CSV table of C-alpha atoms and ligand atoms in Angstrom, one decimal:
chain,number,residue,atom,x,y,z
K,1,MET,CA,32.8,38.8,41.1
K,2,GLN,CA,34.2,36.1,38.9
K,3,VAL,CA,32.0,35.1,35.8
K,4,PRO,CA,33.7,31.9,34.1
K,5,PHE,CA,33.1,32.2,30.3
K,6,TYR,CA,32.1,28.3,30.7
K,7,THR,CA,31.7,25.9,33.5
K,8,SER,CA,30.7,22.4,33.7
K,9,THR,CA,30.8,22.0,37.3
K,10,ARG,CA,27.7,23.9,38.1
K,11,GLU,CA,25.4,21.6,36.3
K,12,TYR,CA,27.2,18.5,37.7
K,13,HIS,CA,26.8,19.7,41.4
K,14,ASP,CA,23.1,20.3,40.6
K,15,ARG,CA,22.5,16.9,39.4
K,16,LYS,CA,25.5,14.9,40.9
K,17,ALA,CA,23.3,12.0,42.0
K,18,GLU,CA,21.9,11.5,38.3
K,19,PHE,CA,25.5,11.8,36.6
K,20,ASP,CA,27.2,9.6,39.3
K,21,LYS,CA,24.4,6.9,39.0
K,22,ALA,CA,24.6,7.0,35.1
K,23,ILE,CA,28.6,6.7,35.3
K,24,GLN,CA,28.5,3.9,37.8
K,25,GLU,CA,25.9,1.9,35.9
K,26,VAL,CA,28.4,1.9,32.9
K,27,LEU,CA,31.4,0.9,35.1
K,28,GLU,CA,29.4,-2.0,36.9
K,29,LYS,CA,28.3,-3.2,33.3
K,30,GLY,CA,31.7,-2.9,31.9
K,31,ASP,CA,30.2,-2.3,28.4
K,32,PHE,CA,32.8,0.4,27.8
K,33,ILE,CA,33.0,-0.1,23.9
K,34,LEU,CA,29.5,0.5,22.1
K,35,GLY,CA,27.6,-0.4,25.3
K,36,SER,CA,24.0,0.0,25.7
K,37,ALA,CA,24.0,3.5,26.5
K,38,VAL,CA,25.2,4.1,23.2
K,39,SER,CA,22.3,2.8,21.2
K,40,GLU,CA,19.9,4.2,23.9
K,41,PHE,CA,21.4,7.6,23.3
K,42,GLU,CA,21.2,7.3,19.5
K,43,ASN,CA,17.6,6.4,20.0
K,44,GLU,CA,16.9,9.3,22.1
K,45,VAL,CA,18.7,11.6,19.7
K,46,LYS,CA,16.5,10.2,16.9
K,47,ALA,CA,13.5,10.9,18.9
K,48,TYR,CA,14.3,14.2,19.7
K,49,THR,CA,15.6,15.6,16.1
K,50,LYS,CA,12.9,13.3,14.2
K,51,SER,CA,16.1,12.0,12.1
K,52,LYS,CA,15.8,8.5,10.8
K,53,HIS,CA,19.2,7.6,11.6
K,54,ALA,CA,21.6,8.6,14.3
K,55,LEU,CA,25.4,7.3,14.7
K,56,GLY,CA,27.4,7.9,17.7
K,57,VAL,CA,31.0,8.5,16.9
K,58,ALA,CA,34.3,9.7,18.8
K,59,ASN,CA,33.8,13.5,18.0
K,60,GLY,CA,32.2,15.9,15.8
K,61,SER,CA,35.5,16.2,13.6
K,62,ASP,CA,35.4,12.5,13.1
K,63,ALA,CA,31.7,12.7,12.1
K,64,LEU,CA,32.6,15.2,9.4
K,65,VAL,CA,35.3,13.3,8.0
K,66,LEU,CA,33.2,10.0,7.9
K,67,ALA,CA,30.4,12.1,6.0
K,68,SER,CA,32.9,13.4,3.6
K,69,ASP,CA,34.3,10.1,2.9
K,70,ILE,CA,30.9,8.7,2.2
K,71,CYS,CA,29.9,11.7,-0.1
K,72,GLU,CA,33.2,11.0,-1.9
K,73,LEU,CA,34.4,14.3,-1.3
K,74,LYS,CA,38.1,13.3,-2.2
K,75,THR,CA,40.9,14.1,-4.5
K,76,GLY,CA,39.9,15.7,-7.5
K,77,THR,CA,36.7,17.4,-6.2
K,78,GLU,CA,36.0,20.6,-4.4
K,79,VAL,CA,33.7,21.7,-1.7
K,80,LEU,CA,31.8,25.0,-1.0
K,81,THR,CA,32.6,25.9,2.8
K,82,PRO,CA,32.7,29.2,4.8
K,83,VAL,CA,35.8,30.9,5.8
K,84,PHE,CA,34.4,31.9,9.1
K,85,THR,CA,34.0,28.5,11.1
K,86,PHE,CA,35.9,26.0,13.1
K,87,PHE,CA,38.7,24.3,11.3
K,88,ALA,CA,37.1,21.0,11.1
K,89,SER,CA,34.6,22.2,8.8
K,90,THR,CA,37.3,22.4,6.3
K,91,SER,CA,39.9,19.9,7.5
K,92,CYS,CA,37.4,17.0,7.0
K,93,PHE,CA,37.6,16.7,3.2
K,94,VAL,CA,41.1,18.4,2.6
K,95,ARG,CA,42.3,15.4,4.6
K,96,LEU,CA,40.6,13.3,2.1
K,97,GLY,CA,42.4,15.2,-0.9
K,98,ALA,CA,39.5,17.5,-1.6
K,99,LYS,CA,39.7,21.3,-2.4
K,100,PRO,CA,37.9,23.9,-0.7
K,101,ASN,CA,35.9,26.5,-2.6
K,102,PHE,CA,35.8,29.0,0.2
K,103,VAL,CA,33.0,31.5,0.6
K,104,ASP,CA,32.5,34.6,2.6
K,105,VAL,CA,29.7,35.5,5.2
K,106,ASP,CA,26.9,37.4,6.0
K,107,GLU,CA,27.9,40.3,8.2
K,108,GLU,CA,24.9,40.0,10.4
K,109,THR,CA,24.3,36.2,11.0
K,110,PHE,CA,27.9,35.3,10.2
K,111,LEU,CA,26.6,32.5,8.3
K,112,MET,CA,27.8,31.3,4.8
K,113,ASP,CA,26.6,33.7,1.8
K,114,LEU,CA,25.0,31.3,-0.4
K,115,HIS,CA,24.6,33.8,-3.2
K,116,GLN,CA,28.2,34.0,-3.2
K,117,ALA,CA,28.6,30.2,-2.9
K,118,GLU,CA,26.8,29.7,-6.0
K,119,SER,CA,29.1,31.8,-7.8
K,120,ARG,CA,32.1,29.9,-6.7
K,121,ILE,CA,31.1,26.7,-8.1
K,122,THR,CA,33.7,25.2,-10.4
K,123,LYS,CA,33.4,22.1,-12.7
K,124,ASN,CA,34.8,20.0,-10.0
K,125,THR,CA,32.5,21.1,-7.1
K,126,ARG,CA,30.7,18.1,-5.8
K,127,GLY,CA,29.8,19.3,-2.2
K,128,ILE,CA,28.5,21.9,0.0
K,129,LEU,CA,29.0,22.1,3.5
K,130,PRO,CA,26.7,24.8,5.5
K,131,VAL,CA,27.6,25.6,9.0
K,132,HIS,CA,24.9,26.3,11.5
K,133,LEU,CA,26.8,28.8,13.3
K,134,PHE,CA,26.3,30.1,17.1
K,135,THR,CA,22.5,30.7,17.0
K,136,GLN,CA,20.9,29.7,13.9
K,137,MET,CA,20.7,27.7,10.4
K,138,VAL,CA,21.9,28.5,7.1
K,139,ASP,CA,18.8,28.8,4.8
K,140,MET,CA,18.5,25.3,3.9
K,141,THR,CA,15.9,26.0,1.3
K,142,LEU,CA,18.3,28.0,-0.8
K,143,CYS,CA,21.2,25.7,-0.1
K,144,MET,CA,19.1,22.5,-1.0
K,145,ASP,CA,18.0,24.3,-4.2
K,146,ILE,CA,21.6,25.2,-5.1
K,147,ALA,CA,22.8,21.6,-4.2
K,148,LYS,CA,20.0,20.2,-6.4
K,149,LYS,CA,20.7,22.5,-9.2
K,150,HIS,CA,24.5,21.6,-9.3
K,151,ASN,CA,24.2,17.9,-8.1
K,152,LEU,CA,26.2,18.5,-4.8
K,153,SER,CA,26.3,16.5,-1.8
K,154,VAL,CA,25.0,18.3,1.4
K,155,ILE,CA,26.9,17.9,4.8
K,156,GLU,CA,25.3,20.0,7.6
K,157,ASP,CA,27.8,21.2,10.1
K,158,ALA,CA,25.4,21.3,12.9
K,159,ALA,CA,28.1,20.7,15.5
K,160,GLU,CA,27.0,23.9,17.3
K,161,ALA,CA,23.4,23.5,16.5
K,162,PHE,CA,21.9,21.1,18.6
K,163,GLY,CA,18.3,22.1,19.3
K,164,MET,CA,18.0,24.6,16.4
K,165,GLU,CA,15.3,24.2,14.0
K,166,GLN,CA,14.0,25.8,10.8
K,167,LYS,CA,10.8,25.9,8.6
K,168,TYR,CA,11.8,23.8,5.6
K,169,GLN,CA,9.0,22.8,2.9
K,170,GLY,CA,6.3,23.8,5.4
K,171,GLU,CA,7.7,21.7,8.4
K,172,TRP,CA,9.9,22.5,11.3
K,173,LYS,CA,13.1,20.7,10.8
K,174,ALA,CA,16.0,19.9,13.3
K,175,ALA,CA,19.4,21.1,12.2
K,176,GLY,CA,21.4,18.3,10.5
K,177,CYS,CA,18.2,16.2,9.2
K,178,ILE,CA,18.0,18.2,5.7
K,179,GLY,CA,20.9,17.2,3.9
K,180,ASP,CA,22.6,14.0,2.9
K,181,PHE,CA,24.2,14.1,6.5
K,182,GLY,CA,24.1,16.2,9.6
K,183,VAL,CA,26.9,16.2,12.1
K,184,TYR,CA,26.8,17.1,15.9
K,185,SER,CA,29.6,17.6,18.6
K,186,PHE,CA,29.2,16.8,22.1
K,187,PHE,CA,32.5,18.8,22.9
K,188,PRO,CA,31.9,19.8,26.7
K,189,THR,CA,31.0,23.5,25.6
K,190,LYS,CA,28.5,22.6,23.1
K,191,THR,CA,24.7,23.1,23.9
K,192,LEU,CA,24.4,19.3,24.4
K,193,GLY,CA,28.0,18.7,25.7
K,194,GLY,CA,29.8,15.6,27.4
K,195,TYR,CA,32.4,15.3,30.0
K,196,GLY,CA,34.9,14.7,27.1
K,197,ASP,CA,34.6,14.3,23.4
K,198,GLY,CA,31.8,12.9,21.4
K,199,GLY,CA,29.9,13.2,18.3
K,200,MET,CA,27.0,12.1,16.2
K,201,ILE,CA,26.2,11.6,12.5
K,202,THR,CA,22.6,11.9,11.3
K,203,THR,CA,21.4,10.9,8.1
K,204,GLN,CA,17.8,10.0,6.3
K,205,SER,CA,19.5,7.4,4.1
K,206,ASP,CA,19.6,3.8,5.0
K,207,GLU,CA,22.4,3.0,2.7
K,208,TYR,CA,24.3,6.1,4.1
K,209,PHE,CA,23.6,4.9,7.6
K,210,ALA,CA,25.1,1.4,6.9
K,211,LYS,CA,28.0,2.7,5.4
K,212,ALA,CA,28.7,5.2,8.5
K,213,LYS,CA,28.2,2.2,10.8
K,214,SER,CA,30.7,0.1,9.1
K,215,LEU,CA,33.2,2.9,8.6
K,216,ARG,CA,33.1,3.5,12.5
K,217,VAL,CA,34.4,0.2,13.1
K,218,HIS,CA,37.4,-0.4,10.8
K,219,GLY,CA,35.0,-0.8,7.8
K,220,THR,CA,33.6,-4.1,9.1
K,221,THR,CA,30.0,-5.5,9.3
K,222,VAL,CA,31.4,-8.8,10.4
K,223,LYS,CA,34.2,-8.6,13.1
K,224,TYR,CA,37.6,-9.1,11.4
K,225,TYR,CA,36.4,-8.9,7.8
K,226,HIS,CA,36.9,-5.5,6.2
K,227,ASP,CA,34.8,-4.2,3.2
K,228,TYR,CA,36.2,-0.6,3.7
K,229,VAL,CA,39.5,0.9,5.0
K,230,GLY,CA,37.4,2.5,7.9
K,231,TYR,CA,38.4,4.3,11.2
K,232,ASN,CA,38.1,3.7,14.7
K,233,SER,CA,35.5,6.1,15.7
K,234,ARG,CA,33.1,5.2,18.5
K,235,LEU,CA,30.9,7.3,21.0
K,236,ASP,CA,32.5,6.2,24.3
K,237,THR,CA,29.9,4.4,26.4
K,238,LEU,CA,30.6,6.5,29.3
K,239,GLN,CA,30.0,9.6,27.4
K,240,ALA,CA,26.8,8.4,26.1
K,241,ALA,CA,25.7,7.6,29.5
K,242,ILE,CA,26.4,10.9,30.7
K,243,LEU,CA,24.8,12.7,27.6
K,244,ARG,CA,21.7,10.8,28.2
K,245,VAL,CA,21.3,12.5,31.6
K,246,LYS,CA,21.8,15.9,30.0
K,247,LEU,CA,19.6,15.2,26.9
K,248,GLN,CA,16.8,14.8,29.5
K,249,LYS,CA,17.0,18.5,30.6
K,250,ILE,CA,18.1,20.0,27.2
K,251,ASP,CA,14.9,21.9,26.5
K,252,GLU,CA,15.0,23.5,29.9
K,253,GLY,CA,18.7,24.6,29.4
K,254,ILE,CA,17.8,26.1,25.8
K,255,GLU,CA,15.0,28.1,27.2
K,256,LYS,CA,17.3,29.4,29.9
K,257,ARG,CA,19.8,30.3,27.4
K,258,LEU,CA,17.2,32.2,25.6
K,259,SER,CA,16.0,34.0,28.5
K,260,HIS,CA,19.9,35.0,29.4
K,261,ALA,CA,20.0,36.2,25.7
K,262,ASN,CA,17.1,38.3,26.3
K,263,LEU,CA,18.4,39.8,29.3
K,264,TYR,CA,21.8,40.7,27.8
K,265,ARG,CA,19.9,42.4,24.8
K,266,GLU,CA,18.0,44.4,27.1
K,267,LEU,CA,20.9,45.7,29.2
K,268,LEU,CA,23.3,46.3,26.2
K,269,LYS,CA,20.8,47.6,23.5
K,270,ASP,CA,21.6,51.2,24.0
K,271,ILE,CA,25.4,50.9,23.8
K,272,ASP,CA,26.4,52.2,20.1
K,273,ALA,CA,29.5,50.6,20.1
K,274,ILE,CA,28.2,47.1,20.4
K,275,LYS,CA,26.2,45.1,17.8
K,276,LEU,CA,23.8,42.4,19.2
K,277,PRO,CA,23.2,39.0,17.5
K,278,VAL,CA,20.7,39.3,14.5
K,279,ILE,CA,18.3,36.2,13.7
K,280,LYS,CA,17.0,36.1,10.4
K,281,GLY,CA,14.5,33.9,8.4
K,282,GLU,CA,12.1,31.1,9.8
K,283,ASN,CA,14.6,30.0,12.5
K,284,LYS,CA,14.3,28.8,16.0
K,285,PRO,CA,17.5,29.9,17.4
K,286,VAL,CA,19.4,28.6,20.2
K,287,TYR,CA,21.9,30.5,21.8
K,288,TYR,CA,25.0,28.2,21.9
K,289,VAL,CA,27.1,31.2,22.2
K,290,PHE,CA,26.2,34.8,22.8
K,291,THR,CA,28.4,36.8,20.2
K,292,ILE,CA,28.5,40.6,19.7
K,293,LYS,CA,30.3,42.7,17.3
K,294,ALA,CA,32.2,45.2,19.5
K,295,GLU,CA,34.4,48.3,19.0
K,296,LYS,CA,37.9,48.1,20.4
K,297,ARG,CA,37.3,44.5,20.9
K,298,ASP,CA,40.5,43.5,22.1
K,299,ALA,CA,40.8,46.2,24.8
K,300,LEU,CA,37.5,45.1,25.9
K,301,ALA,CA,38.3,41.7,26.1
K,302,GLU,CA,41.2,42.5,28.3
K,303,TYR,CA,39.1,44.9,30.5
K,304,LEU,CA,36.6,42.1,31.2
K,305,LYS,CA,39.2,39.8,31.9
K,306,ASN,CA,40.5,42.1,34.7
K,307,ALA,CA,36.9,42.5,36.0
K,308,GLY,CA,36.7,38.7,36.3
K,309,VAL,CA,34.4,38.2,33.3
K,310,GLY,CA,35.6,35.3,31.0
K,311,THR,CA,34.9,35.5,27.0
K,312,SER,CA,36.3,33.9,24.1
K,313,ILE,CA,37.0,34.9,20.3
K,314,TYR,CA,35.4,32.6,17.9
K,315,TYR,CA,37.1,32.9,15.4
K,316,PRO,CA,40.3,34.9,15.6
K,317,VAL,CA,41.6,33.8,12.0
K,318,PRO,CA,39.6,33.1,8.9
K,319,LEU,CA,40.3,29.8,7.2
K,320,HIS,CA,41.7,31.1,4.0
K,321,LEU,CA,44.3,32.7,6.1
K,322,GLN,CA,45.7,29.8,8.0
K,323,LYS,CA,49.0,28.5,7.3
K,324,CYS,CA,48.1,24.9,6.5
K,325,PHE,CA,46.0,26.3,3.5
K,326,SER,CA,48.4,28.6,2.3
K,327,ASP,CA,49.2,26.3,-1.0
K,328,LEU,CA,45.6,27.7,-1.9
K,329,ASN,CA,47.2,31.1,-2.4
K,330,HIS,CA,44.5,33.2,-0.8
K,331,LYS,CA,45.4,36.7,0.6
K,332,LYS,CA,44.0,39.2,2.9
K,333,GLY,CA,41.1,40.8,1.2
K,334,ASP,CA,39.7,38.0,-0.5
K,335,PHE,CA,37.0,37.3,2.2
K,336,PRO,CA,36.6,40.7,3.5
K,337,VAL,CA,33.5,40.4,5.8
K,338,ALA,CA,34.9,37.3,7.5
K,339,GLU,CA,38.2,39.0,8.2
K,340,LYS,CA,36.4,42.0,9.6
K,341,LEU,CA,34.5,39.6,11.8
K,342,CYS,CA,37.6,38.0,13.1
K,343,THR,CA,38.6,41.6,14.7
K,344,GLU,CA,35.0,42.5,16.1
K,345,VAL,CA,33.5,39.2,17.4
K,346,ILE,CA,33.6,38.4,21.2
K,347,ALA,CA,31.6,35.7,22.9
K,348,LEU,CA,30.0,36.5,26.3
K,349,PRO,CA,29.3,33.8,29.0
K,350,MET,CA,26.6,31.8,27.8
K,351,TYR,CA,25.4,28.6,29.7
K,352,PRO,CA,22.2,27.6,31.6
K,353,GLU,CA,23.4,28.1,35.0
K,354,LEU,CA,24.6,31.5,34.6
K,355,THR,CA,22.7,33.8,36.9
K,356,LYS,CA,20.9,37.2,36.5
K,357,GLU,CA,23.6,39.0,38.7
K,358,GLU,CA,26.6,37.6,36.5
K,359,ILE,CA,24.8,39.0,33.7
K,360,GLU,CA,24.1,42.3,35.0
K,361,TYR,CA,27.7,42.4,36.4
K,362,THR,CA,29.1,41.7,32.9
K,363,CYS,CA,26.8,44.1,31.1
K,364,GLU,CA,27.8,46.8,33.9
K,365,LYS,CA,31.4,46.2,33.2
K,366,ILE,CA,30.9,46.5,29.3
K,367,ARG,CA,29.2,49.8,29.7
K,368,ALA,CA,31.9,51.2,32.0
K,369,PHE,CA,34.4,50.2,29.3
K,370,TYR,CA,32.7,52.3,26.8
K,371,LYS,CA,32.0,55.3,29.2
K,372,GLY,CA,35.7,55.2,30.4
G,1,LIG,C1,33.0,21.9,17.8
G,1,LIG,C2,33.0,22.2,16.1
G,1,LIG,C3,33.3,21.1,15.4
G,1,LIG,C4,34.3,20.0,15.9
G,1,LIG,O1,33.7,19.1,16.8
G,1,LIG,P1,34.6,18.2,17.9
G,1,LIG,O2,33.7,17.4,18.6
G,1,LIG,O3,35.3,19.3,18.8
G,1,LIG,O4,35.5,17.3,17.2
G,1,LIG,C5,33.1,21.1,14.2
G,1,LIG,N1,32.4,22.2,13.4
G,1,LIG,C6,32.1,23.3,14.3
G,1,LIG,C7,31.5,24.5,13.6
G,1,LIG,C8,32.2,23.2,15.7
G,1,LIG,O5,31.9,24.3,16.2
């Protein structure tokens, strides 16, 4: 049996007529740049997340850069951010001249350790960038308390968090809708993924929304009149049309991910060499990935590969040890939890179209590896 780590083609074939129709409509209209599908998709994301504003941009990394720019996380400022995340969560403000105040993560949830975060604040710290990683959101009550106390801008990296929610001030809130900005990615593998790149910025502020909208098109509100030195970062109309089709069935997909996660848990629970994902706090989890901690991780990955099961390592190197950040003079041992996780984590196949047989096969192979 071959179990791909990720595939878009099963969903495409299941719903081919709908995708083809959506794509064809854009081709017939020819409104490729900020066409009607973009604003329709923005409105649908607003309704889904209950965000006041949503703005489609070229990708999640750009969304983070635009948000950092508007929050003025630039030269002379510092930003709290976890070391165990995708590169873009840090590069977004480093490219604007800001410096990371790196923070270690919780060994069970893999999320930024907010208690440590507070201890890393310096006189130059102006922002905090919580990353809602893999399955659940950072504790936003604590995060917002720290931000208020120290006057920090909050950019929620919700690139992996479409559909996640958390109880905040007595209400269920969508990821990305609590801080100054939230950021989504529609990279194909994400829970809501397109057939190419795409991203979105959410904000509850009219002023921030207006600025983001202008920065998206070279800092203009009137064509050829530039109020800011902006960017060219628009969500492609074809991607928006595809994402609209996907959004219609997102809840069904999230439910399937949850039931796959439950099956994995059931089949793997008695293997001592493995630690299953831990959900904490008042979170509605979404299984963007199913990441376990595994003894002899690299050998397990190799064994599964030979058995036809795809896996992935998110993330093999913590950010403080990346070559491009060597001028910050961090060394091995500075963030021990993240460093250890980088040697232990492995993500198993997780997408709605995955079958029960494929999960059973994957778990049998994991069991065989540890017995052998
Ligand atoms: C995917 C991802 C991004 C970047 O999104 P792109 O759309 O690929 O640019 C940023 N942060 C995190 C945590 C991600 O997982």
